[in-house]
mmCIF file of C-alpha atoms and ligand atoms in Angstrom:
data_model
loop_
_atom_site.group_PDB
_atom_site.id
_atom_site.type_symbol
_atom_site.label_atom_id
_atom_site.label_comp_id
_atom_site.label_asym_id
_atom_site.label_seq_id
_atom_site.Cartn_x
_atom_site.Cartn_y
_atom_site.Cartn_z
ATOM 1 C CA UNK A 1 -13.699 -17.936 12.587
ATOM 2 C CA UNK A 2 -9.983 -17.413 14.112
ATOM 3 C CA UNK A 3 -7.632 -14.802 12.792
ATOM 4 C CA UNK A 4 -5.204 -17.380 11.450
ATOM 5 C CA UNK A 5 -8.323 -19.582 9.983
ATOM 6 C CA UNK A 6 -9.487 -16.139 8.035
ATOM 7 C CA UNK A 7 -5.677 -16.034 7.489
ATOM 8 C CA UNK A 8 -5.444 -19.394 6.037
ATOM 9 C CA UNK A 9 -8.859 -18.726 3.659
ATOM 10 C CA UNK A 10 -6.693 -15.433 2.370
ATOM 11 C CA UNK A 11 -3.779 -16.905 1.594
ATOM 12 C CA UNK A 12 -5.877 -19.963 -0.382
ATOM 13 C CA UNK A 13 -8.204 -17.512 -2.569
ATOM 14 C CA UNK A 14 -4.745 -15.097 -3.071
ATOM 15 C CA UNK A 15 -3.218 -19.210 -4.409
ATOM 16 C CA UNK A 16 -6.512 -20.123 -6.199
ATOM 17 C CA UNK A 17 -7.011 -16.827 -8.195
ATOM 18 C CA UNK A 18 -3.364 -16.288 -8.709
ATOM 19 C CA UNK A 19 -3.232 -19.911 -10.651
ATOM 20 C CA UNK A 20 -6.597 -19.713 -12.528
ATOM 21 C CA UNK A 21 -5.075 -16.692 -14.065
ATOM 22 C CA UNK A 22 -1.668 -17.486 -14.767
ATOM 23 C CA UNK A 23 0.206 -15.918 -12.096
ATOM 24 C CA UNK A 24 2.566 -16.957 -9.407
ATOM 25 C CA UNK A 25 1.243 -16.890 -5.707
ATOM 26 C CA UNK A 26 4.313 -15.847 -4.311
ATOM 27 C CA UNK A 27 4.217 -12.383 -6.385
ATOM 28 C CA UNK A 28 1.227 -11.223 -4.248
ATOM 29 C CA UNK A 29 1.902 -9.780 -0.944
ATOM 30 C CA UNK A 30 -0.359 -9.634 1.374
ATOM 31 C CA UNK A 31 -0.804 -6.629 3.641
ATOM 32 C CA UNK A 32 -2.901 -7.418 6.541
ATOM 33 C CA UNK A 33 -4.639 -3.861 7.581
ATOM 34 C CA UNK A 34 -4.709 -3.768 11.326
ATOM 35 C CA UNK A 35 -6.609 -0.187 11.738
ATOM 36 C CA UNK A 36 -8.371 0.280 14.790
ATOM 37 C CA UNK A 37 -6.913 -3.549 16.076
ATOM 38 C CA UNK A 38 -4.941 -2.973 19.377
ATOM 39 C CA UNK A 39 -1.092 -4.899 19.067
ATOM 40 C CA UNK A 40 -2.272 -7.931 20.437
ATOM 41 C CA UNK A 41 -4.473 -9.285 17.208
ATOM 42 C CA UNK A 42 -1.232 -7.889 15.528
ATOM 43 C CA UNK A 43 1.257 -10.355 17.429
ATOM 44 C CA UNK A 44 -1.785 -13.133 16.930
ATOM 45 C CA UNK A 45 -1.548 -12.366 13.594
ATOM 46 C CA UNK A 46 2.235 -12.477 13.586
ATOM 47 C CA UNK A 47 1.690 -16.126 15.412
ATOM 48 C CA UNK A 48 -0.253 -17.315 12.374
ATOM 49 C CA UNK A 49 3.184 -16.497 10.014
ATOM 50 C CA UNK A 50 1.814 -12.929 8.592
ATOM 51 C CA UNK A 51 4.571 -10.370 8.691
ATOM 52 C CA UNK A 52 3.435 -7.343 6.980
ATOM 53 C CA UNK A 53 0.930 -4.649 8.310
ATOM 54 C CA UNK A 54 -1.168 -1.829 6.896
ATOM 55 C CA UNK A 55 -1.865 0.691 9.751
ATOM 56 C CA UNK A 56 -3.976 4.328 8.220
ATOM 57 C CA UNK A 57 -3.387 6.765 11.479
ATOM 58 C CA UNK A 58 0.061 7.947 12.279
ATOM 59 C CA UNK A 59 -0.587 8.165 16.166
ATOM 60 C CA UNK A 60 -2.492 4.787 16.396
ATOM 61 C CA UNK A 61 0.117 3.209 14.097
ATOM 62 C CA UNK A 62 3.156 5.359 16.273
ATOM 63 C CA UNK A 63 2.316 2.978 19.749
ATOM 64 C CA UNK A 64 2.025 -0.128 18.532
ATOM 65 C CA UNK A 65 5.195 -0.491 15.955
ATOM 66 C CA UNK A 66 7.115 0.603 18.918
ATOM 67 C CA UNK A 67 5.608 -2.129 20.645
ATOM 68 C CA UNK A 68 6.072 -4.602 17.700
ATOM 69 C CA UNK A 69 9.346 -4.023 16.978
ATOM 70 C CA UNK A 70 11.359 -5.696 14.349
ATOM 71 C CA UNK A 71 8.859 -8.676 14.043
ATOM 72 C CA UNK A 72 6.936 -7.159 11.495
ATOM 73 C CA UNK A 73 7.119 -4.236 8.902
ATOM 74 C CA UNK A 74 4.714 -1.701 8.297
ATOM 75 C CA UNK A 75 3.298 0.014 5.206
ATOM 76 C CA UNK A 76 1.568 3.279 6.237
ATOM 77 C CA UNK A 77 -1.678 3.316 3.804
ATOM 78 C CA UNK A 78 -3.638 6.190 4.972
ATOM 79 C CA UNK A 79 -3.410 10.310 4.216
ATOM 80 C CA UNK A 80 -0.472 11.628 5.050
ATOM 81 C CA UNK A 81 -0.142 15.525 5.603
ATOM 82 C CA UNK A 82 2.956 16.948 4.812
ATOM 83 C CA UNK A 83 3.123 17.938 9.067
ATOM 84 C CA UNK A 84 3.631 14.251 9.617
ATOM 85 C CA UNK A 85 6.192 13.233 7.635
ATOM 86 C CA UNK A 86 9.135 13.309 10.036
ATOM 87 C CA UNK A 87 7.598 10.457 11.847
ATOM 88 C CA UNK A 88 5.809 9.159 9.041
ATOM 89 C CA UNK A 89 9.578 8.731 7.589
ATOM 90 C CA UNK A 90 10.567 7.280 10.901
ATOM 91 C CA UNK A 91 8.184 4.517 11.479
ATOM 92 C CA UNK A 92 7.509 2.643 8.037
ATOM 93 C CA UNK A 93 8.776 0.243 5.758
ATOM 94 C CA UNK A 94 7.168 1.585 2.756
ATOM 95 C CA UNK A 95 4.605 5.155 2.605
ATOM 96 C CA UNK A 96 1.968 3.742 0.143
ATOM 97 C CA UNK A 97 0.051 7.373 0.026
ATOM 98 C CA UNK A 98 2.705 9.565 -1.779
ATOM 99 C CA UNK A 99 0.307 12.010 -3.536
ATOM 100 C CA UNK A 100 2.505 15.062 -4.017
ATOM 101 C CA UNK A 101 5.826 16.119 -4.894
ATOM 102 C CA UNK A 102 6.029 18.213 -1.775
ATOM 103 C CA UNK A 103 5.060 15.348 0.323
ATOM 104 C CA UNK A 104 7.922 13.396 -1.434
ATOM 105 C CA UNK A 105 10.495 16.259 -0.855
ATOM 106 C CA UNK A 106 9.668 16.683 2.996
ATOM 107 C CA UNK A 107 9.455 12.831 3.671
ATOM 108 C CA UNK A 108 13.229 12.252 1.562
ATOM 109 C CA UNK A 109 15.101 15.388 4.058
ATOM 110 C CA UNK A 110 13.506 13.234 6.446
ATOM 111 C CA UNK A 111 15.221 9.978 5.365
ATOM 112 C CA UNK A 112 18.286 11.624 4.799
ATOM 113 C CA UNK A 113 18.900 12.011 8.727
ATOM 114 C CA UNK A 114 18.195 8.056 8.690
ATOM 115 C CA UNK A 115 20.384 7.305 5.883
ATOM 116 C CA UNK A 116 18.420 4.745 3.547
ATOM 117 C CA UNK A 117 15.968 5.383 0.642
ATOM 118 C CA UNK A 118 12.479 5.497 2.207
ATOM 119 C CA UNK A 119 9.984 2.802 -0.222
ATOM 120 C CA UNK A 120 6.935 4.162 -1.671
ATOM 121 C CA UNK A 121 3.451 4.007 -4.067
ATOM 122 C CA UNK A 122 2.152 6.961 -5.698
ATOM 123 C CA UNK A 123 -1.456 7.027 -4.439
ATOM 124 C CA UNK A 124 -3.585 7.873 -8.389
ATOM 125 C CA UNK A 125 -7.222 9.021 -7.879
ATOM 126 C CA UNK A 126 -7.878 6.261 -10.990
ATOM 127 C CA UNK A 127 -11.540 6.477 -10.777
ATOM 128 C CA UNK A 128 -11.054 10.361 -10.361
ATOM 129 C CA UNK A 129 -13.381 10.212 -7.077
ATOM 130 C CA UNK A 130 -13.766 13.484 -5.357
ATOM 131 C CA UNK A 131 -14.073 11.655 -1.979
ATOM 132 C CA UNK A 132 -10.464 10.057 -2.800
ATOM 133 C CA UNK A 133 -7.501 11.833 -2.270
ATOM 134 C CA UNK A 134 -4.795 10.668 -4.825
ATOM 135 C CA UNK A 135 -3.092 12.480 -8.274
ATOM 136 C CA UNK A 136 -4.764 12.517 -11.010
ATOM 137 C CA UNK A 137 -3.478 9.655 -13.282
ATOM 138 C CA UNK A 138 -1.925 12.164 -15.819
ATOM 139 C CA UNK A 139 0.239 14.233 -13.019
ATOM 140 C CA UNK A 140 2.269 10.929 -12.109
ATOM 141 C CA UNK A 141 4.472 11.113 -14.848
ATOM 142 C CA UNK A 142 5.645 14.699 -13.920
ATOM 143 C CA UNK A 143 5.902 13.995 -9.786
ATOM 144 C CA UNK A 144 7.686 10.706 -10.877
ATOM 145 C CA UNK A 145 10.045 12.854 -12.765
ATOM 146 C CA UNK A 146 10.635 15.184 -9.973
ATOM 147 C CA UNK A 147 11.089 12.150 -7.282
ATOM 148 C CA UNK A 148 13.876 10.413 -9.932
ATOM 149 C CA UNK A 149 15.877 13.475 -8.143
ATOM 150 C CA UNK A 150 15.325 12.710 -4.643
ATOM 151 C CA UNK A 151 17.950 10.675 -3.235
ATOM 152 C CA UNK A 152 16.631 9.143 -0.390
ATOM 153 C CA UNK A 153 12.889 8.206 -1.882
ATOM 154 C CA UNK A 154 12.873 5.271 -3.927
ATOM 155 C CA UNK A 155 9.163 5.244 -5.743
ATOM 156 C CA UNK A 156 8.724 1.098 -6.633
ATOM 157 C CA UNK A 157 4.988 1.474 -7.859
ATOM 158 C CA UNK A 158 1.251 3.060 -7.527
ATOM 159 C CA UNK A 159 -1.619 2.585 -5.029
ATOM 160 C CA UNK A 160 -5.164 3.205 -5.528
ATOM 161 C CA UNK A 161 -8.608 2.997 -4.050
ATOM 162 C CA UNK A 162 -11.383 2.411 -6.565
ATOM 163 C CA UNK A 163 -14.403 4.659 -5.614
ATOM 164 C CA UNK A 164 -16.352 3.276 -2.428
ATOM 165 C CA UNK A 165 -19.873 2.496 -3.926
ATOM 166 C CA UNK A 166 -18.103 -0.212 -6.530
ATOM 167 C CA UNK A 167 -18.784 -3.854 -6.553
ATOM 168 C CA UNK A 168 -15.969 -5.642 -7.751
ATOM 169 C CA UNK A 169 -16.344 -5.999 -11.433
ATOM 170 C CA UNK A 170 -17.266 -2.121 -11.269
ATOM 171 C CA UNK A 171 -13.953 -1.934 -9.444
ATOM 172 C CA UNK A 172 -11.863 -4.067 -12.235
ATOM 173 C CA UNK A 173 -11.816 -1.260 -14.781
ATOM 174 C CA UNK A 174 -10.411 1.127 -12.468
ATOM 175 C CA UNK A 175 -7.723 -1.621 -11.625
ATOM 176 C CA UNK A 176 -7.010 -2.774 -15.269
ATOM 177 C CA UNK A 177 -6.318 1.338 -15.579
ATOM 178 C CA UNK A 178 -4.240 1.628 -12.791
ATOM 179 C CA UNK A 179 -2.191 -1.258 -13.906
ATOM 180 C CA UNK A 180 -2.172 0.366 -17.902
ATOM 181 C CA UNK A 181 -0.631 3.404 -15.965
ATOM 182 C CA UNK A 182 1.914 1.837 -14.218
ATOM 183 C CA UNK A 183 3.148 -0.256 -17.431
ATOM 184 C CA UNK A 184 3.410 3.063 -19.424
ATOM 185 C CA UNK A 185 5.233 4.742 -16.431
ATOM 186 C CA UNK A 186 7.639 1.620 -16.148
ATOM 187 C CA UNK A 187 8.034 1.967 -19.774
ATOM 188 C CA UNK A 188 9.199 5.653 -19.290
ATOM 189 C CA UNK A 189 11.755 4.540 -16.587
ATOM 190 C CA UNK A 190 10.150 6.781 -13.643
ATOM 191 C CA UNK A 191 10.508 3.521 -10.873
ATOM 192 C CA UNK A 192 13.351 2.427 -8.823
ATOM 193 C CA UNK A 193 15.675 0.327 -11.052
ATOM 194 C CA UNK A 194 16.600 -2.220 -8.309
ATOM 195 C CA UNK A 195 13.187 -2.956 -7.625
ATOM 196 C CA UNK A 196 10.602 -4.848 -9.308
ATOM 197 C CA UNK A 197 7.025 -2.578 -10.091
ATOM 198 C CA UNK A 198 4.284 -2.983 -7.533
ATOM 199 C CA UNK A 199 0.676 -2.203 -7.986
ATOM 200 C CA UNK A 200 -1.229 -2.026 -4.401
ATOM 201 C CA UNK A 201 -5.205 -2.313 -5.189
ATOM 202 C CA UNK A 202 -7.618 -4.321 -3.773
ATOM 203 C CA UNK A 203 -9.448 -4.912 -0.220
ATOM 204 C CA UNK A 204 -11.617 -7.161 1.172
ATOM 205 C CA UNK A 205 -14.119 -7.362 -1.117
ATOM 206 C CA UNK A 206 -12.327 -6.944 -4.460
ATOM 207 C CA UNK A 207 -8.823 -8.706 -3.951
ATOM 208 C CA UNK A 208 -9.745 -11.372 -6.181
ATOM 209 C CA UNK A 209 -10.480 -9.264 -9.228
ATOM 210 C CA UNK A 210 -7.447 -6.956 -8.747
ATOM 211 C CA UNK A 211 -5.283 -10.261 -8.534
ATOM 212 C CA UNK A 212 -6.423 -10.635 -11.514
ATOM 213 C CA UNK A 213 -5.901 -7.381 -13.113
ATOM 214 C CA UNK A 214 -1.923 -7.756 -11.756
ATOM 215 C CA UNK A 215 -2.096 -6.774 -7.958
ATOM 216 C CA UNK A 216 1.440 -7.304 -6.423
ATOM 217 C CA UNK A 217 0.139 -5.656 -2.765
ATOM 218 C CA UNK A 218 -3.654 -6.377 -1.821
ATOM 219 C CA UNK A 219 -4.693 -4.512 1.583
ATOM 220 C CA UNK A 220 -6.814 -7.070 3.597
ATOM 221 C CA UNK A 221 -8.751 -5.662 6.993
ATOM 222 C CA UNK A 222 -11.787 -6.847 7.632
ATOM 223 C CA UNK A 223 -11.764 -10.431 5.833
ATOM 224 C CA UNK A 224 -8.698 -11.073 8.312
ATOM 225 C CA UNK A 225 -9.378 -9.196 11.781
ATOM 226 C CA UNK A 226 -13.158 -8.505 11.282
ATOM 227 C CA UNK A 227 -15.391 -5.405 10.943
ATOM 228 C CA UNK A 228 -13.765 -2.461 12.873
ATOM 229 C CA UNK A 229 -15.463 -0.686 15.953
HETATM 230 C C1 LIG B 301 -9.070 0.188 5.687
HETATM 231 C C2 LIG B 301 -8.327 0.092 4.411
HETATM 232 C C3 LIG B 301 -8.136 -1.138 3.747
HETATM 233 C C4 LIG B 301 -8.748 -2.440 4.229
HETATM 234 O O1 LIG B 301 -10.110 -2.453 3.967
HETATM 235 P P1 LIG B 301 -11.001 -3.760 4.282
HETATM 236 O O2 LIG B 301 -12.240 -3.501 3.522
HETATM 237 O O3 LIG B 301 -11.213 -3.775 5.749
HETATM 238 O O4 LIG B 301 -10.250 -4.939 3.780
HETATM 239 C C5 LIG B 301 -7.364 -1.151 2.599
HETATM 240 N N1 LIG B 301 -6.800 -0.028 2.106
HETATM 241 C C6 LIG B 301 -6.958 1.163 2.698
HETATM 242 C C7 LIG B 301 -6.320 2.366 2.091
HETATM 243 C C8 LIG B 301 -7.723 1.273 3.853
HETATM 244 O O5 LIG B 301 -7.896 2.483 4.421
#
């Protein structure tokens, strides 16, 4: 299969499952995770009409949005350590891995050189996984609370990864709690005013189900550019 055919099959389940369950299409973006994928799949998939990219190592991700340029945007969806952030702050369109206040601190005096409010998710540990990194679902009210005073940081909604070993219906609670969270949060007033409340979960194998438990962002690799080396 071609990227843009594996493109095409995305973009049809995303319309299928949105519709079965009630939900416009056009509320799900698709991030199309390009780890480990030199620039060239990235301007084939670019070719095929996707614009937004997922890209996990700083360095790796560093080289090619230089080379990419303003075709694309980039959400930056792997760890971040608090070391990185000045370039972290420099490169992306939206941080998806905020998972402490002091990473939120360091990456707004960052943005504050730029001059605009830097985009991002609160990565939540939902299924409390010690191989995940993430908060614990209780802290993000508090670092929510403490990012409503950082100017340039402009929090618009929570990321997780559901432990590894899950299938996807043992992934769909963790999704259906992540999406409980950020409802009570929203209720609370802890996101962005101006924007509307995103919830980035599901990959490959599970995007389906977390459509369905109210995914705004899924984070597609594989099932688009095929297994990594
Ligand atoms: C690699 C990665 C993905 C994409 O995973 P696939 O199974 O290849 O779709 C999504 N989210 C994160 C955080 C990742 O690291």
């Amino acid at each position: 299969m071609s990227l843009s055919n594996n493109l095409d099959n995305i973009r049809k389940a995303v319309a299928t499952t949105a519709e079965k369950c009630g939900r416009n299409p056009d509320d799900i973006q698709l991030v199309a995770v390009s780890k480990r994928f030199p620039a060239a799949k990235i301007h084939e998939a670019i070719a095929a009409g996707q614009r937004v990219f997922g890209e996990n190592y700083l360095q790796e991700a560093a080289t090619k949005i230089t080379e990419i340029g303003d075709k694309a945007q980039f959400h930056f969806i792997g760890h971040l350590q608090s070391n990185k952030t000045k370039i972290a702050a420099q490169l992306f369109d939206v941080i998806e891995t905020v998972d402490s206040i002091k990473l939120a601190r360091r990456l707004n005096n960052h943005r504050k050189d730029i001059g605009c409010p830097l985009k991002i998710l609160l990565q939540v540990n939902i299924g409390m996984d010690s191989a995940k990194s993430g908060l614990a679902p209780e802290d993000a009210e508090d670092v929510l609370k403490e990012i409503k005073e950082l100017e340039y940081i402009s929090p618009i909604g929570l990321m997780t990864m559901p432990p590894l070993t899950c299938s996807p219906e043992q992934a769909r609670p963790h999704f259906k709690n992540l999406a409980t969270l950020a409802r009570d949060l929203e209720g609370k007033r802890l996101f962005a005013p101006d924007h509307k409340v995103e919830l980035s979960m599901g990959m490959s194998q599970d995007f389906p189900v977390a459509i369905e438990e109210g995914a705004t962002i899924i984070r597609v690799g594989t099932a688009i550019f095929g297994e990594r080396s």
